[in-house]
Short mmCIF file of N, CA and C in Angstrom, two decimals:
data_model
loop_
_atom_site.label_atom_id
_atom_site.label_comp_id
_atom_site.label_asym_id
_atom_site.label_seq_id
_atom_site.Cartn_x
_atom_site.Cartn_y
_atom_site.Cartn_z
N UNK A 1 -8.25 -0.08 -7.95
CA UNK A 1 -9.03 0.90 -8.69
C UNK A 1 -10.17 1.39 -7.81
N UNK A 2 -10.36 2.67 -7.78
CA UNK A 2 -11.46 3.24 -7.01
C UNK A 2 -12.78 2.88 -7.68
N UNK A 3 -12.85 3.00 -8.96
CA UNK A 3 -14.06 2.66 -9.72
C UNK A 3 -13.67 2.34 -11.15
N UNK A 4 -14.52 1.60 -11.82
CA UNK A 4 -14.27 1.32 -13.23
C UNK A 4 -13.32 0.17 -13.43
N UNK A 5 -12.63 0.20 -14.55
CA UNK A 5 -11.72 -0.87 -14.89
C UNK A 5 -10.44 -0.27 -15.46
N UNK A 6 -9.49 -1.15 -15.72
CA UNK A 6 -8.21 -0.72 -16.28
C UNK A 6 -7.76 -1.74 -17.30
N UNK A 7 -6.76 -1.38 -18.05
CA UNK A 7 -6.23 -2.30 -19.05
C UNK A 7 -5.50 -3.44 -18.35
N UNK A 8 -5.36 -4.57 -19.01
CA UNK A 8 -4.73 -5.74 -18.39
C UNK A 8 -3.33 -5.50 -17.85
N UNK A 9 -2.54 -4.67 -18.50
CA UNK A 9 -1.18 -4.39 -18.03
C UNK A 9 -1.20 -3.65 -16.69
N UNK A 10 -2.12 -2.72 -16.54
CA UNK A 10 -2.23 -1.98 -15.28
C UNK A 10 -2.69 -2.91 -14.17
N UNK A 11 -3.66 -3.75 -14.45
CA UNK A 11 -4.14 -4.70 -13.45
C UNK A 11 -3.03 -5.66 -13.05
N UNK A 12 -2.27 -6.15 -14.01
CA UNK A 12 -1.15 -7.05 -13.71
C UNK A 12 -0.11 -6.36 -12.84
N UNK A 13 0.19 -5.10 -13.12
CA UNK A 13 1.16 -4.36 -12.32
C UNK A 13 0.65 -4.18 -10.90
N UNK A 14 -0.63 -3.86 -10.74
CA UNK A 14 -1.21 -3.71 -9.40
C UNK A 14 -1.14 -5.02 -8.62
N UNK A 15 -1.45 -6.12 -9.28
CA UNK A 15 -1.40 -7.42 -8.62
C UNK A 15 0.01 -7.79 -8.21
N UNK A 16 0.98 -7.47 -9.05
CA UNK A 16 2.38 -7.77 -8.74
C UNK A 16 2.85 -6.94 -7.53
N UNK A 17 2.50 -5.67 -7.51
CA UNK A 17 2.87 -4.80 -6.39
C UNK A 17 2.24 -5.32 -5.10
N UNK A 18 0.95 -5.61 -5.15
CA UNK A 18 0.25 -6.07 -3.95
C UNK A 18 0.77 -7.42 -3.47
N UNK A 19 1.14 -8.30 -4.39
CA UNK A 19 1.68 -9.61 -4.02
C UNK A 19 3.03 -9.48 -3.33
N UNK A 20 3.79 -8.44 -3.67
CA UNK A 20 5.12 -8.25 -3.08
C UNK A 20 5.12 -7.57 -1.73
N UNK A 21 4.02 -6.97 -1.35
CA UNK A 21 3.98 -6.22 -0.09
C UNK A 21 4.32 -7.06 1.14
N UNK A 22 3.74 -8.26 1.30
CA UNK A 22 4.08 -9.04 2.50
C UNK A 22 5.57 -9.34 2.62
N UNK A 23 6.22 -9.62 1.51
CA UNK A 23 7.64 -9.91 1.52
C UNK A 23 8.45 -8.71 1.98
N UNK A 24 8.08 -7.54 1.48
CA UNK A 24 8.78 -6.30 1.87
C UNK A 24 8.58 -6.05 3.37
N UNK A 25 7.37 -6.27 3.87
CA UNK A 25 7.12 -6.06 5.30
C UNK A 25 7.92 -7.05 6.15
N UNK A 26 8.00 -8.30 5.71
CA UNK A 26 8.80 -9.29 6.45
C UNK A 26 10.27 -8.91 6.45
N UNK A 27 10.79 -8.47 5.31
CA UNK A 27 12.20 -8.05 5.23
C UNK A 27 12.47 -6.85 6.14
N UNK A 28 11.58 -5.87 6.08
CA UNK A 28 11.73 -4.68 6.92
C UNK A 28 11.68 -5.05 8.39
N UNK A 29 10.74 -5.92 8.77
CA UNK A 29 10.61 -6.34 10.15
C UNK A 29 11.87 -7.04 10.63
N UNK A 30 12.41 -7.89 9.79
CA UNK A 30 13.63 -8.62 10.14
C UNK A 30 14.81 -7.66 10.33
N UNK A 31 14.94 -6.70 9.44
CA UNK A 31 16.07 -5.77 9.51
C UNK A 31 15.96 -4.81 10.69
N UNK A 32 14.74 -4.45 11.05
CA UNK A 32 14.54 -3.46 12.12
C UNK A 32 14.17 -4.10 13.45
N UNK A 33 14.02 -5.43 13.45
CA UNK A 33 13.71 -6.19 14.67
C UNK A 33 12.40 -5.74 15.32
N UNK A 34 11.40 -5.57 14.47
CA UNK A 34 10.04 -5.28 14.95
C UNK A 34 9.12 -6.34 14.36
N UNK A 35 7.87 -6.35 14.80
CA UNK A 35 6.92 -7.32 14.25
C UNK A 35 6.58 -6.95 12.81
N UNK A 36 6.10 -7.94 12.07
CA UNK A 36 5.69 -7.69 10.69
C UNK A 36 4.56 -6.66 10.68
N UNK A 37 3.64 -6.75 11.64
CA UNK A 37 2.54 -5.79 11.71
C UNK A 37 3.06 -4.37 11.94
N UNK A 38 4.03 -4.22 12.83
CA UNK A 38 4.59 -2.90 13.10
C UNK A 38 5.31 -2.35 11.87
N UNK A 39 6.02 -3.21 11.16
CA UNK A 39 6.71 -2.78 9.94
C UNK A 39 5.69 -2.34 8.90
N UNK A 40 4.61 -3.09 8.76
CA UNK A 40 3.56 -2.73 7.81
C UNK A 40 2.89 -1.43 8.17
N UNK A 41 2.58 -1.25 9.45
CA UNK A 41 1.94 -0.01 9.90
C UNK A 41 2.83 1.20 9.64
N UNK A 42 4.11 1.05 9.95
CA UNK A 42 5.05 2.15 9.75
C UNK A 42 5.19 2.50 8.28
N UNK A 43 5.29 1.48 7.45
CA UNK A 43 5.41 1.70 6.01
C UNK A 43 4.15 2.38 5.47
N UNK A 44 2.99 1.93 5.94
CA UNK A 44 1.73 2.53 5.49
C UNK A 44 1.68 4.01 5.84
N UNK A 45 2.12 4.37 7.03
CA UNK A 45 2.12 5.77 7.45
C UNK A 45 3.05 6.61 6.57
N UNK A 46 4.22 6.05 6.26
CA UNK A 46 5.17 6.77 5.41
C UNK A 46 4.60 6.97 4.00
N UNK A 47 3.98 5.93 3.46
CA UNK A 47 3.41 6.03 2.12
C UNK A 47 2.22 6.97 2.09
N UNK A 48 1.38 6.92 3.11
CA UNK A 48 0.21 7.80 3.16
C UNK A 48 0.63 9.27 3.19
N UNK A 49 1.73 9.55 3.86
CA UNK A 49 2.22 10.93 3.91
C UNK A 49 2.62 11.44 2.52
N UNK A 50 2.94 10.52 1.61
CA UNK A 50 3.35 10.91 0.26
C UNK A 50 2.19 11.02 -0.73
N UNK A 51 1.00 10.60 -0.31
CA UNK A 51 -0.17 10.68 -1.20
C UNK A 51 -0.55 12.15 -1.36
N UNK A 52 -0.61 12.65 -2.58
CA UNK A 52 -0.97 14.06 -2.78
C UNK A 52 -2.42 14.34 -2.40
N UNK A 53 -2.68 15.55 -1.98
CA UNK A 53 -4.04 15.97 -1.65
C UNK A 53 -4.94 15.75 -2.87
N UNK A 54 -6.14 15.27 -2.61
CA UNK A 54 -7.09 15.04 -3.68
C UNK A 54 -7.06 13.63 -4.24
N UNK A 55 -5.99 12.88 -3.94
CA UNK A 55 -5.88 11.50 -4.41
C UNK A 55 -6.62 10.56 -3.46
N UNK A 56 -7.01 9.41 -3.97
CA UNK A 56 -7.68 8.41 -3.15
C UNK A 56 -6.66 7.43 -2.58
N UNK A 57 -6.97 6.91 -1.40
CA UNK A 57 -6.21 5.83 -0.79
C UNK A 57 -7.19 4.94 -0.06
N UNK A 58 -6.79 3.71 0.20
CA UNK A 58 -7.66 2.75 0.86
C UNK A 58 -6.97 2.24 2.11
N UNK A 59 -7.41 2.70 3.29
CA UNK A 59 -6.80 2.21 4.52
C UNK A 59 -7.17 0.75 4.76
N UNK A 60 -6.36 0.05 5.52
CA UNK A 60 -6.65 -1.35 5.83
C UNK A 60 -8.03 -1.46 6.46
N UNK A 61 -8.81 -2.35 5.93
CA UNK A 61 -10.14 -2.58 6.48
C UNK A 61 -11.12 -1.46 6.22
N UNK A 62 -10.74 -0.50 5.42
CA UNK A 62 -11.61 0.64 5.16
C UNK A 62 -12.03 0.72 3.70
N UNK A 63 -12.68 1.80 3.40
CA UNK A 63 -13.10 2.03 2.03
C UNK A 63 -12.30 3.18 1.44
N UNK A 64 -12.37 3.34 0.14
CA UNK A 64 -11.61 4.40 -0.53
C UNK A 64 -11.94 5.75 0.08
N UNK A 65 -10.89 6.53 0.33
CA UNK A 65 -11.00 7.84 0.97
C UNK A 65 -10.18 8.83 0.17
N UNK A 66 -10.72 10.02 0.00
CA UNK A 66 -9.95 11.07 -0.68
C UNK A 66 -9.15 11.85 0.36
N UNK A 67 -7.87 12.04 0.08
CA UNK A 67 -7.01 12.76 1.02
C UNK A 67 -7.21 14.24 0.87
#
């Protein structure tokens, strides 16, 4: 969440998605024979390209940014 709060179902969904990210990166790395970090970076770039203009995203180690 950029600011404020959300209902428990939304928070649970966010936590579930975030908890699954490392597994997806490991699977992608294994299938493509690259490092887990490289798989994560590549996936992040692909997802960022899909973020619509005006939406917020949070880069690794950064703060919320509007695209």
